[in-house]
Amino acid sequence: MRRGTRYGALLGPLLAGGATPALVARAARGLGLPERGRYAVVVLGTAVPDAAVVEGPDADGSRWWWGAAEGSPGEVEAREGGREVAVVLLGPAGPARAAARLRELGAGPGGVSPVVGSLAEVGAARRLAGTALLTCEPGSREIVRLDERLPAALLVSRPELSTRLLAEVFGPLLTLVPAERSLLVETLETWLECGGSVGRAAARLGCHRNTVFNRLRRLERLTARSLSRPRELVDLVLALDVLRLSSAPPGRLSSAPP
């Protein structure tokens, strides 16, 4: 029943957004939900695991209702078409526990919205969860919360600006042969993951620290941006996010986007 026609008919108008107070009240009665409460919305990019469709509260006390949105899709919703959507009445642990549960069940990729305070807001929450889903790497099984991916969410919300950012910052880098380009990108990613420590990055990459230093200096020359200048470092990190979210991995990008 959690995925039956009745639940879908009640959830659909809420998830589409803009439901009238009367529709919200009707859905609340039909679903046995409070009109006001701590809610989140989940959007999955693959089929929901059977184990996720529960007939009562889960271990955290959260209650899940799976349905589908209705109405005319916007830009983000159009790219999100055919997704599995759930409204979650959260338990004490909040959306972090909801995301962890989906990971434990092998679901993903998926996006989890921030907390909203009423059923009337789940349409807006669905749009935010759909944006969070778009920040997952292609082919991954990630379950991510929007609040963990806000910079990347801004990028996927404006794809034309993301394309321009990638071309402007990484244009010269993308003209390198794939193996050389991937090496520099991997070094930058590792250096960032290591908190800017050349020594720790070298240990993780299995090379001498001078090799890491030289690769980073070359990347700075190619991009005309310094890793030691905060604003320029932001450019590099955001461009790296665009590259990560591209449908083609770094080694297959042969030139800068137009």
XYZ file of N, CA and C in Angstrom:
774
model
N 0.803 -1.212 0.000
C 0.000 0.000 0.000
C 0.835 1.260 0.000
N 2.054 1.186 0.542
C 2.857 2.397 0.574
C 3.169 2.914 -0.826
N 3.012 2.054 -1.844
C 3.281 2.494 -3.213
C 2.045 2.359 -4.081
N 0.873 2.120 -3.458
C -0.337 1.864 -4.222
C -0.931 3.116 -4.834
N -1.996 2.901 -5.618
C -2.641 4.008 -6.334
C -3.162 5.063 -5.370
N -3.724 4.612 -4.251
C -4.299 5.567 -3.295
C -3.239 6.512 -2.753
N -2.097 5.955 -2.354
C -1.035 6.803 -1.822
C -0.509 7.745 -2.902
N -0.337 7.221 -4.114
C 0.152 8.059 -5.209
C -0.774 9.207 -5.503
N -2.093 8.942 -5.456
C -3.081 9.989 -5.738
C -3.050 11.082 -4.683
N -2.754 10.710 -3.439
C -2.706 11.698 -2.370
C -1.378 12.452 -2.357
N -0.286 11.732 -2.629
C 1.031 12.372 -2.585
C 1.308 13.223 -3.813
N 0.794 12.801 -4.961
C 1.126 13.473 -6.209
C 0.934 14.975 -6.178
N -0.263 15.471 -5.805
C -0.461 16.925 -5.783
C 0.464 17.635 -4.797
N 0.794 16.983 -3.667
C 1.710 17.601 -2.704
C 3.101 17.725 -3.298
N 3.567 16.654 -3.937
C 4.916 16.648 -4.492
C 5.052 17.573 -5.695
N 3.946 17.791 -6.392
C 3.983 18.702 -7.538
C 4.132 20.148 -7.105
N 3.770 20.445 -5.850
C 3.886 21.804 -5.343
C 2.639 22.623 -5.602
N 2.439 23.631 -4.761
C 1.310 24.529 -4.951
C -0.031 23.956 -4.559
N -0.066 22.895 -3.732
C -1.340 22.306 -3.318
C -2.115 23.282 -2.434
N -3.421 23.307 -2.613
C -4.272 24.181 -1.805
C -4.363 23.640 -0.382
N -4.724 24.494 0.580
C -4.904 24.004 1.960
C -5.881 22.834 2.047
N -6.918 22.851 1.214
C -7.896 21.756 1.244
C -7.259 20.440 0.802
N -6.432 20.504 -0.247
C -5.752 19.293 -0.723
C -4.751 18.793 0.310
N -4.053 19.709 0.963
C -3.100 19.319 2.004
C -3.834 18.619 3.138
N -4.949 19.179 3.568
C -5.729 18.584 4.655
C -6.261 17.217 4.258
N -6.722 17.078 3.014
C -7.232 15.783 2.534
C -6.125 14.739 2.508
N -4.948 15.127 2.015
C -3.827 14.191 1.970
C -3.398 13.787 3.372
N -3.379 14.740 4.290
C -2.982 14.436 5.666
C -3.928 13.420 6.287
N -5.238 13.605 6.059
C -6.207 12.655 6.603
C -6.050 11.281 5.964
N -5.919 11.262 4.645
C -5.834 9.990 3.933
C -4.579 9.207 4.243
N -3.477 9.909 4.491
C -2.204 9.248 4.760
C -1.952 9.040 6.247
N -2.776 9.648 7.081
C -2.552 9.546 8.515
C -1.331 10.309 8.971
N -1.097 11.480 8.354
C 0.075 12.297 8.655
C -0.345 13.627 9.265
N 0.495 14.196 10.119
C 0.201 15.543 10.621
C 0.477 16.583 9.541
N -0.338 17.617 9.482
C -0.070 18.675 8.500
C 1.236 19.390 8.807
N 1.557 19.515 10.092
C 2.825 20.122 10.482
C 3.696 19.066 11.146
N 4.961 19.061 10.784
C 5.898 18.080 11.314
C 7.229 18.236 10.614
N 8.210 17.445 11.017
C 9.542 17.497 10.401
C 9.576 16.506 9.237
N 9.532 17.056 8.013
C 9.491 16.228 6.810
C 10.755 16.438 5.966
N 11.099 15.396 5.208
C 12.103 15.510 4.152
C 11.587 14.715 2.963
N 12.134 15.016 1.796
C 11.786 14.273 0.582
C 13.048 13.642 0.030
N 12.902 12.405 -0.449
C 13.991 11.663 -1.073
C 13.653 11.455 -2.544
N 14.617 11.683 -3.426
C 14.455 11.353 -4.843
C 15.570 10.390 -5.216
N 15.203 9.202 -5.683
C 16.178 8.192 -6.098
C 16.290 8.166 -7.616
N 17.491 7.888 -8.097
C 17.718 7.783 -9.536
C 17.544 6.377 -10.068
N 17.291 5.397 -9.177
C 17.057 4.013 -9.564
C 15.848 3.487 -8.793
N 15.442 2.268 -9.118
C 14.272 1.684 -8.448
C 14.504 1.573 -6.945
N 13.454 1.823 -6.187
C 13.560 1.735 -4.730
C 13.684 0.270 -4.320
N 14.614 -0.067 -3.416
C 14.698 -1.451 -2.935
C 13.423 -1.855 -2.213
N 13.013 -3.105 -2.373
C 11.794 -3.575 -1.716
C 11.861 -3.383 -0.202
N 13.061 -3.564 0.376
C 13.209 -3.448 1.830
C 12.953 -2.035 2.328
N 13.004 -1.047 1.427
C 12.768 0.339 1.843
C 11.287 0.656 1.984
N 10.426 -0.187 1.408
C 8.988 0.064 1.437
C 8.425 -0.624 2.677
N 8.421 0.105 3.783
C 8.047 -0.472 5.081
C 6.596 -0.148 5.409
N 5.998 -0.968 6.236
C 4.601 -0.785 6.628
C 4.468 -0.179 8.015
N 5.470 0.471 8.494
C 5.416 1.098 9.805
C 6.681 1.881 10.027
N 6.850 2.451 11.202
C 8.068 3.219 11.469
C 9.311 2.347 11.353
N 10.411 2.932 10.853
C 11.667 2.191 10.830
C 12.336 2.304 12.200
N 13.587 1.858 12.297
C 14.258 1.794 13.598
C 14.367 3.164 14.266
N 14.425 4.218 13.475
C 14.536 5.581 14.011
C 13.175 6.199 14.316
N 12.107 5.512 13.966
C 10.774 6.082 14.125
C 10.299 6.856 12.910
N 11.136 6.939 11.869
C 10.720 7.632 10.644
C 9.656 6.815 9.918
N 8.751 7.514 9.232
C 7.712 6.864 8.443
C 7.855 7.323 7.000
N 7.784 6.363 6.068
C 8.068 6.605 4.659
C 6.826 6.381 3.812
N 6.599 7.291 2.843
C 5.533 7.133 1.856
C 6.140 7.367 0.475
N 6.049 6.345 -0.383
C 6.604 6.446 -1.734
C 5.507 6.821 -2.713
N 5.807 7.773 -3.596
C 4.815 8.204 -4.571
C 5.512 8.812 -5.772
N 4.760 9.562 -6.554
C 5.300 10.208 -7.748
C 4.694 11.587 -7.876
N 5.490 12.525 -8.383
C 5.009 13.898 -8.549
C 4.171 14.030 -9.813
N 3.262 14.976 -9.778
C 2.442 15.292 -10.944
C 2.682 16.736 -11.341
N 2.108 17.126 -12.460
C 2.188 18.521 -12.869
C 3.236 18.739 -13.930
N 3.356 19.962 -14.403
C 4.304 20.297 -15.462
C 5.698 20.454 -14.878
N 6.658 19.679 -15.357
C 7.994 19.764 -14.791
C 8.731 21.001 -15.250
N 9.569 21.515 -14.342
C 10.469 22.598 -14.710
C 11.788 22.023 -15.168
N 12.836 22.863 -15.214
C 14.135 22.429 -15.757
C 14.714 21.268 -14.966
N 14.804 21.437 -13.640
C 15.366 20.368 -12.821
C 14.465 19.155 -12.836
N 13.137 19.352 -12.728
C 12.222 18.237 -12.682
C 12.248 17.439 -13.980
N 12.459 18.118 -15.116
C 12.508 17.415 -16.387
C 13.691 16.456 -16.430
N 14.809 16.862 -15.865
C 15.982 15.984 -15.823
C 15.811 14.898 -14.767
N 14.788 15.020 -13.946
C 14.550 14.112 -12.839
C 13.412 13.145 -13.165
N 12.887 13.212 -14.397
C 11.704 12.447 -14.738
C 11.851 10.955 -14.507
N 10.760 10.317 -14.047
C 10.767 8.889 -13.835
C 11.481 8.438 -12.576
N 11.788 9.352 -11.672
C 12.491 8.992 -10.445
C 11.529 8.445 -9.399
N 12.102 7.723 -8.433
C 11.346 7.262 -7.273
C 11.397 8.363 -6.212
N 10.235 8.712 -5.650
C 10.150 9.825 -4.708
C 9.495 9.352 -3.418
N 10.043 9.770 -2.273
C 9.462 9.421 -0.979
C 9.321 10.661 -0.122
N 8.210 10.730 0.600
C 8.027 11.721 1.657
C 8.319 11.006 2.972
N 9.164 11.605 3.802
C 9.584 10.967 5.054
C 9.193 11.866 6.228
N 8.385 11.322 7.132
C 8.138 11.980 8.413
C 9.284 11.561 9.324
N 10.169 12.485 9.619
C 11.461 12.156 10.209
C 11.365 11.771 11.682
N 12.268 10.883 12.085
C 12.462 10.551 13.482
C 13.461 11.496 14.116
N 13.899 11.212 15.340
C 14.798 12.117 16.068
C 16.129 12.371 15.367
N 16.636 11.385 14.622
C 17.956 11.540 13.996
C 17.922 12.382 12.725
N 16.744 12.690 12.201
C 16.625 13.605 11.080
C 17.040 13.021 9.745
N 17.301 13.904 8.765
C 17.584 13.441 7.403
C 18.888 12.660 7.272
N 19.839 12.873 8.173
C 21.092 12.111 8.106
C 20.818 10.622 8.267
N 19.893 10.273 9.172
C 19.557 8.865 9.373
C 18.792 8.316 8.181
N 17.927 9.127 7.572
C 17.205 8.683 6.381
C 18.185 8.354 5.262
N 19.184 9.204 5.070
C 20.199 8.952 4.039
C 20.994 7.693 4.362
N 21.367 7.528 5.634
C 22.142 6.353 6.039
C 21.343 5.071 5.801
N 20.057 5.102 6.076
C 19.217 3.918 5.870
C 19.209 3.504 4.406
N 19.081 4.465 3.507
C 19.075 4.147 2.082
C 20.419 3.575 1.642
N 21.509 4.111 2.192
C 22.829 3.546 1.869
C 22.924 2.097 2.334
N 22.434 1.831 3.544
C 22.479 0.469 4.091
C 21.689 -0.505 3.227
N 20.639 -0.014 2.586
C 19.796 -0.866 1.748
C 20.315 -0.976 0.317
N 21.423 -0.290 0.022
C 21.992 -0.360 -1.314
C 21.275 0.483 -2.342
N 20.470 1.450 -1.889
C 19.789 2.345 -2.826
C 20.777 3.372 -3.364
N 20.378 4.031 -4.419
C 21.198 5.117 -4.927
C 21.455 5.000 -6.415
N 21.794 6.119 -7.046
C 22.039 7.407 -6.401
C 20.736 8.049 -5.924
N 20.878 8.979 -4.977
C 19.697 9.640 -4.459
C 20.028 10.952 -3.789
N 19.023 11.815 -3.737
C 19.171 13.105 -3.069
C 18.150 13.243 -1.970
N 18.550 13.880 -0.866
C 17.677 14.094 0.288
C 17.558 15.595 0.524
N 16.340 16.059 0.676
C 16.093 17.489 0.859
C 16.439 17.935 2.269
N 16.537 19.241 2.498
C 16.561 19.760 3.872
C 15.216 19.494 4.551
N 15.180 19.693 5.843
C 13.940 19.516 6.610
C 12.984 20.663 6.311
N 11.706 20.322 6.101
C 10.644 21.329 6.003
C 9.650 21.077 7.128
N 8.839 22.081 7.422
C 8.010 22.013 8.617
C 6.567 21.634 8.407
N 6.172 21.299 7.167
C 4.768 20.952 6.941
C 4.621 20.188 5.640
N 3.470 19.491 5.507
C 3.164 18.781 4.264
C 3.029 19.745 3.091
N 2.595 20.968 3.367
C 2.428 21.944 2.295
C 3.754 22.302 1.622
N 4.876 22.001 2.280
C 6.192 22.370 1.749
C 6.919 21.232 1.048
N 6.301 20.052 0.941
C 7.050 18.929 0.377
C 7.278 19.076 -1.124
N 6.473 19.878 -1.810
C 6.736 20.128 -3.224
C 8.057 20.849 -3.418
N 8.273 21.891 -2.611
C 9.558 22.609 -2.661
C 10.697 21.686 -2.242
N 10.438 20.846 -1.226
C 11.469 19.912 -0.772
C 11.827 18.915 -1.866
N 10.828 18.482 -2.653
C 11.123 17.546 -3.751
C 12.057 18.170 -4.772
N 11.828 19.431 -5.104
C 12.694 20.092 -6.072
C 14.134 20.153 -5.543
N 14.281 20.432 -4.246
C 15.622 20.494 -3.661
C 16.272 19.110 -3.623
N 15.482 18.075 -3.331
C 16.021 16.711 -3.340
C 16.450 16.314 -4.748
N 15.660 16.722 -5.758
C 16.044 16.447 -7.142
C 17.342 17.133 -7.523
N 17.538 18.355 -7.030
C 18.800 19.051 -7.280
C 19.959 18.333 -6.606
N 19.733 17.853 -5.370
C 20.782 17.092 -4.679
C 21.162 15.848 -5.474
N 20.165 15.164 -6.053
C 20.450 13.984 -6.871
C 21.366 14.318 -8.041
N 21.162 15.478 -8.638
C 21.976 15.870 -9.794
C 23.440 16.115 -9.433
N 23.757 16.234 -8.155
C 25.155 16.421 -7.742
C 25.885 15.095 -7.558
N 25.187 13.975 -7.729
C 25.843 12.662 -7.632
C 26.656 12.397 -8.899
N 27.806 11.788 -8.736
C 28.633 11.460 -9.894
C 27.919 10.454 -10.783
N 28.050 10.580 -12.112
C 27.418 9.622 -13.021
C 27.856 8.192 -12.698
N 26.883 7.302 -12.615
C 27.186 5.904 -12.362
C 27.422 5.547 -10.908
N 27.326 6.524 -10.005
C 27.603 6.262 -8.597
C 26.355 5.745 -7.888
N 26.536 5.297 -6.640
C 25.420 4.871 -5.791
C 25.308 5.798 -4.585
N 25.724 7.036 -4.745
C 25.723 7.972 -3.622
C 24.306 8.316 -3.163
N 24.168 8.513 -1.871
C 22.974 9.135 -1.292
C 23.469 10.414 -0.623
N 23.042 11.571 -1.115
C 23.597 12.832 -0.633
C 22.488 13.737 -0.134
N 22.798 14.512 0.887
C 21.885 15.532 1.383
C 22.233 16.863 0.733
N 21.233 17.627 0.378
C 21.475 18.897 -0.302
C 22.413 19.786 0.504
N 22.233 19.817 1.815
C 23.037 20.708 2.648
C 24.515 20.344 2.623
N 24.868 19.130 2.176
C 26.261 18.726 2.050
C 26.839 19.110 0.689
N 25.984 19.521 -0.236
C 26.421 19.729 -1.621
C 25.972 21.078 -2.173
N 25.890 22.088 -1.349
C 25.322 23.359 -1.809
C 26.104 23.992 -2.966
N 27.450 24.070 -2.923
C 28.145 24.651 -4.077
C 27.877 23.884 -5.369
N 27.941 22.544 -5.306
C 27.661 21.746 -6.497
C 26.210 21.909 -6.932
N 25.294 22.065 -5.969
C 23.888 22.270 -6.309
C 23.688 23.568 -7.087
N 24.420 24.599 -6.713
C 24.343 25.845 -7.470
C 24.807 25.630 -8.906
N 25.839 24.823 -9.088
C 26.374 24.574 -10.427
C 25.379 23.809 -11.293
N 24.788 22.739 -10.757
C 23.869 21.941 -11.569
C 22.565 22.683 -11.839
N 22.249 23.670 -11.008
C 21.035 24.449 -11.230
C 21.180 25.428 -12.390
N 22.416 25.750 -12.749
C 22.680 26.670 -13.875
C 23.698 26.038 -14.806
N 23.294 25.046 -15.593
C 24.253 24.312 -16.417
C 25.007 25.168 -17.429
N 24.348 26.238 -17.924
C 25.048 27.082 -18.902
C 26.222 27.812 -18.255
N 26.059 28.210 -16.969
C 27.163 28.857 -16.268
C 28.233 27.836 -15.880
N 27.811 26.620 -15.563
C 28.773 25.572 -15.236
C 29.670 25.268 -16.423
N 29.063 25.187 -17.603
C 29.838 24.933 -18.817
C 30.837 26.051 -19.061
N 30.384 27.280 -18.832
C 31.277 28.421 -19.034
C 32.411 28.415 -18.019
N 32.105 28.087 -16.771
C 33.128 28.019 -15.730
C 34.190 26.984 -16.069
N 33.764 25.814 -16.523
C 34.716 24.764 -16.883
C 35.629 25.213 -18.012
N 35.046 25.850 -19.033
C 35.848 26.319 -20.159
C 36.819 27.420 -19.745
N 36.354 28.329 -18.895
C 37.171 29.467 -18.495
C 38.329 29.047 -17.598
N 38.076 28.130 -16.656
C 39.104 27.759 -15.677
C 39.979 26.622 -16.181
N 39.356 25.582 -16.741
C 40.097 24.378 -17.111
C 40.312 24.240 -18.614
N 39.973 25.278 -19.391
C 40.110 25.175 -20.834
C 41.450 24.631 -21.289
N 42.575 25.267 -20.907
C 43.888 24.753 -21.343
C 44.169 23.346 -20.833
N 43.701 23.028 -19.639
C 43.910 21.694 -19.080
C 43.218 20.636 -19.930
N 42.034 20.956 -20.442
C 41.258 19.991 -21.200
C 41.821 19.730 -22.593
N 42.804 20.503 -23.015
C 43.427 20.256 -24.314
C 44.590 19.274 -24.219
N 44.985 18.898 -23.008
C 46.068 17.934 -22.826
C 45.608 16.540 -23.223
N 46.576 15.657 -23.468
C 46.229 14.264 -23.746
C 45.566 13.684 -22.505
N 44.639 12.730 -22.665
C 43.847 12.249 -21.525
C 44.664 11.779 -20.326
N 45.733 11.025 -20.554
C 46.503 10.495 -19.422
C 47.138 11.621 -18.621
N 47.663 12.613 -19.312
C 48.316 13.742 -18.649
C 47.306 14.582 -17.883
N 46.154 14.798 -18.504
C 45.095 15.566 -17.861
C 44.583 14.860 -16.602
N 44.340 13.572 -16.699
C 43.843 12.815 -15.562
C 44.817 12.835 -14.400
N 46.119 12.811 -14.708
C 47.140 12.838 -13.661
C 47.085 14.148 -12.882
N 46.948 15.257 -13.593
C 46.889 16.548 -12.919
C 45.597 16.694 -12.113
N 44.489 16.228 -12.678
C 43.213 16.301 -11.964
C 43.255 15.437 -10.707
N 43.781 14.228 -10.823
C 43.888 13.338 -9.662
C 44.768 13.955 -8.575
N 45.851 14.589 -8.982
C 46.745 15.215 -8.006
C 46.046 16.359 -7.276
N 45.309 17.189 -8.019
C 44.574 18.275 -7.388
C 43.518 17.728 -6.421
N 42.757 16.722 -6.845
C 41.738 16.137 -5.983
C 42.352 15.584 -4.703
N 43.466 14.879 -4.845
C 44.112 14.277 -3.679
C 44.654 15.345 -2.744
N 45.252 16.381 -3.301
C 45.778 17.483 -2.495
C 44.658 18.151 -1.696
N 43.506 18.341 -2.315
C 42.358 18.929 -1.621
C 41.856 17.995 -0.522
N 41.766 16.709 -0.824
C 41.303 15.740 0.171
C 42.255 15.651 1.357
N 43.519 15.953 1.120
C 44.528 15.907 2.177
C 44.690 17.256 2.871
N 43.740 18.143 2.698
C 43.762 19.424 3.389
C 44.872 20.345 2.947
N 45.316 20.213 1.689
C 46.375 21.077 1.181
C 47.773 20.643 1.589
N 47.924 19.420 2.084
C 49.242 18.908 2.490
C 49.894 18.179 1.321
N 51.013 18.722 0.839
C 51.746 18.081 -0.250
C 52.305 16.737 0.198
N 52.820 16.675 1.432
C 53.398 15.436 1.937
C 52.375 14.313 2.013
N 51.202 14.603 2.570
C 50.161 13.579 2.675
C 49.645 13.175 1.299
N 49.528 14.143 0.389
C 49.095 13.821 -0.972
C 50.107 12.914 -1.662
N 51.395 13.187 -1.462
C 52.433 12.362 -2.070
C 52.372 10.931 -1.553
N 52.130 10.776 -0.245
C 52.039 9.436 0.336
C 50.849 8.679 -0.241
N 49.742 9.369 -0.417
C 48.553 8.699 -0.950
C 48.730 8.343 -2.416
N 49.423 9.205 -3.161
C 49.631 8.968 -4.591
C 50.805 8.032 -4.870
N 51.643 7.793 -3.854
C 52.795 6.915 -4.028
C 53.903 7.529 -4.849
N 54.136 8.830 -4.647
C 55.210 9.504 -5.373
C 55.936 10.460 -4.424
N 57.002 11.085 -4.907
C 57.766 12.027 -4.090
C 56.980 13.327 -3.951
N 57.159 14.016 -2.823
C 56.432 15.260 -2.592
C 56.788 16.317 -3.641
N 58.016 16.296 -4.157
C 58.393 17.252 -5.209
C 57.588 17.007 -6.493
N 57.238 15.739 -6.733
C 56.422 15.425 -7.906
C 55.041 16.061 -7.773
N 54.446 15.954 -6.577
C 53.145 16.589 -6.332
C 53.262 18.099 -6.486
N 54.310 18.670 -5.887
C 54.510 20.117 -5.971
C 54.619 20.562 -7.430
N 55.391 19.834 -8.224
C 55.583 20.211 -9.630
C 54.287 20.090 -10.426
N 53.503 19.060 -10.153
C 52.223 18.915 -10.855
C 51.273 20.059 -10.510
N 51.238 20.434 -9.249
C 50.356 21.528 -8.841
C 50.797 22.847 -9.453
N 52.119 23.072 -9.513
C 52.620 24.301 -10.126
C 52.259 24.336 -11.617
N 52.318 23.177 -12.275
C 51.954 23.142 -13.689
C 50.465 23.425 -13.865
N 49.653 22.887 -12.988
C 48.219 23.147 -13.054
C 47.939 24.635 -12.859
N 48.666 25.261 -11.963
C 48.502 26.704 -11.751
C 48.847 27.485 -13.007
N 49.908 27.076 -13.684
C 50.301 27.784 -14.920
C 49.237 27.599 -16.001
N 48.720 26.384 -16.123
C 47.738 26.116 -17.171
C 46.435 26.875 -16.938
N 46.031 26.989 -15.697
C 44.746 27.629 -15.377
C 44.879 29.118 -15.069
N 46.114 29.591 -14.932
C 46.374 30.987 -14.562
C 45.721 31.332 -13.227
N 45.703 30.354 -12.324
C 45.132 30.546 -10.991
C 46.042 29.923 -9.945
N 46.147 30.610 -8.816
C 47.037 30.172 -7.747
C 46.273 29.444 -6.652
N 46.816 28.328 -6.212
C 46.214 27.580 -5.118
C 46.362 28.300 -3.788
N 47.214 29.285 -3.729
C 47.433 30.020 -2.478
C 46.555 31.254 -2.354
N 45.791 31.591 -3.398
C 44.872 32.726 -3.351
C 43.449 32.198 -3.178
N 42.797 32.498 -2.067
C 41.490 31.889 -1.766
C 40.456 32.019 -2.882
N 40.307 33.193 -3.472
C 39.285 33.356 -4.506
C 39.602 32.522 -5.740
N 40.876 32.417 -6.086
C 41.261 31.617 -7.248
C 41.142 30.130 -6.943
N 41.387 29.761 -5.684
C 41.194 28.373 -5.279
C 39.721 27.984 -5.392
N 38.822 28.910 -5.046
C 37.386 28.641 -5.202
C 37.062 28.333 -6.659
N 37.615 29.108 -7.599
C 37.398 28.846 -9.025
C 37.807 27.416 -9.377
N 38.969 27.002 -8.892
C 39.490 25.679 -9.218
C 38.626 24.573 -8.617
N 38.187 24.763 -7.380
C 37.360 23.744 -6.726
C 36.015 23.609 -7.436
N 35.398 24.734 -7.791
C 34.110 24.683 -8.482
C 34.255 24.060 -9.871
N 35.312 24.412 -10.588
C 35.549 23.806 -11.900
C 35.776 22.305 -11.765
N 36.438 21.899 -10.705
C 36.658 20.477 -10.453
C 35.327 19.769 -10.208
N 34.408 20.433 -9.508
C 33.075 19.857 -9.300
C 32.345 19.690 -10.627
N 32.435 20.677 -11.511
C 31.790 20.560 -12.816
C 32.371 19.377 -13.576
N 33.678 19.236 -13.541
C 34.332 18.130 -14.224
C 33.885 16.791 -13.639
N 33.777 16.727 -12.326
C 33.347 15.495 -11.647
C 31.927 15.103 -12.056
N 31.068 16.104 -12.232
C 29.671 15.840 -12.536
C 29.395 15.669 -14.019
N 30.434 15.856 -14.836
C 30.256 15.689 -16.276
C 29.915 14.244 -16.588
N 29.118 14.025 -17.638
C 28.754 12.661 -18.020
C 29.928 11.893 -18.571
N 30.967 12.614 -19.036
C 32.177 11.955 -19.524
C 33.278 12.122 -18.495
N 33.980 11.032 -18.127
C 35.062 11.153 -17.159
C 36.187 11.995 -17.704
N 37.081 12.533 -16.826
C 38.138 13.439 -17.269
C 38.961 12.901 -18.407
N 39.271 11.603 -18.413
C 40.128 11.035 -19.436
C 39.495 11.001 -20.802
N 38.178 11.255 -20.912
C 37.507 11.199 -22.199
C 37.109 12.573 -22.716
N 37.363 13.608 -21.949
C 37.077 14.955 -22.422
C 38.234 15.418 -23.295
N 37.969 15.624 -24.547
C 39.065 15.915 -25.460
C 39.305 17.386 -25.665
N 38.344 18.213 -25.301
C 38.540 19.644 -25.490
C 37.613 20.402 -24.551
N 37.865 21.672 -24.426
C 37.006 22.510 -23.580
C 35.632 22.618 -24.202
N 34.594 22.726 -23.387
C 33.249 22.920 -23.927
C 33.167 24.224 -24.696
N 32.255 24.328 -25.673
C 32.141 25.570 -26.428
C 31.626 26.698 -25.551
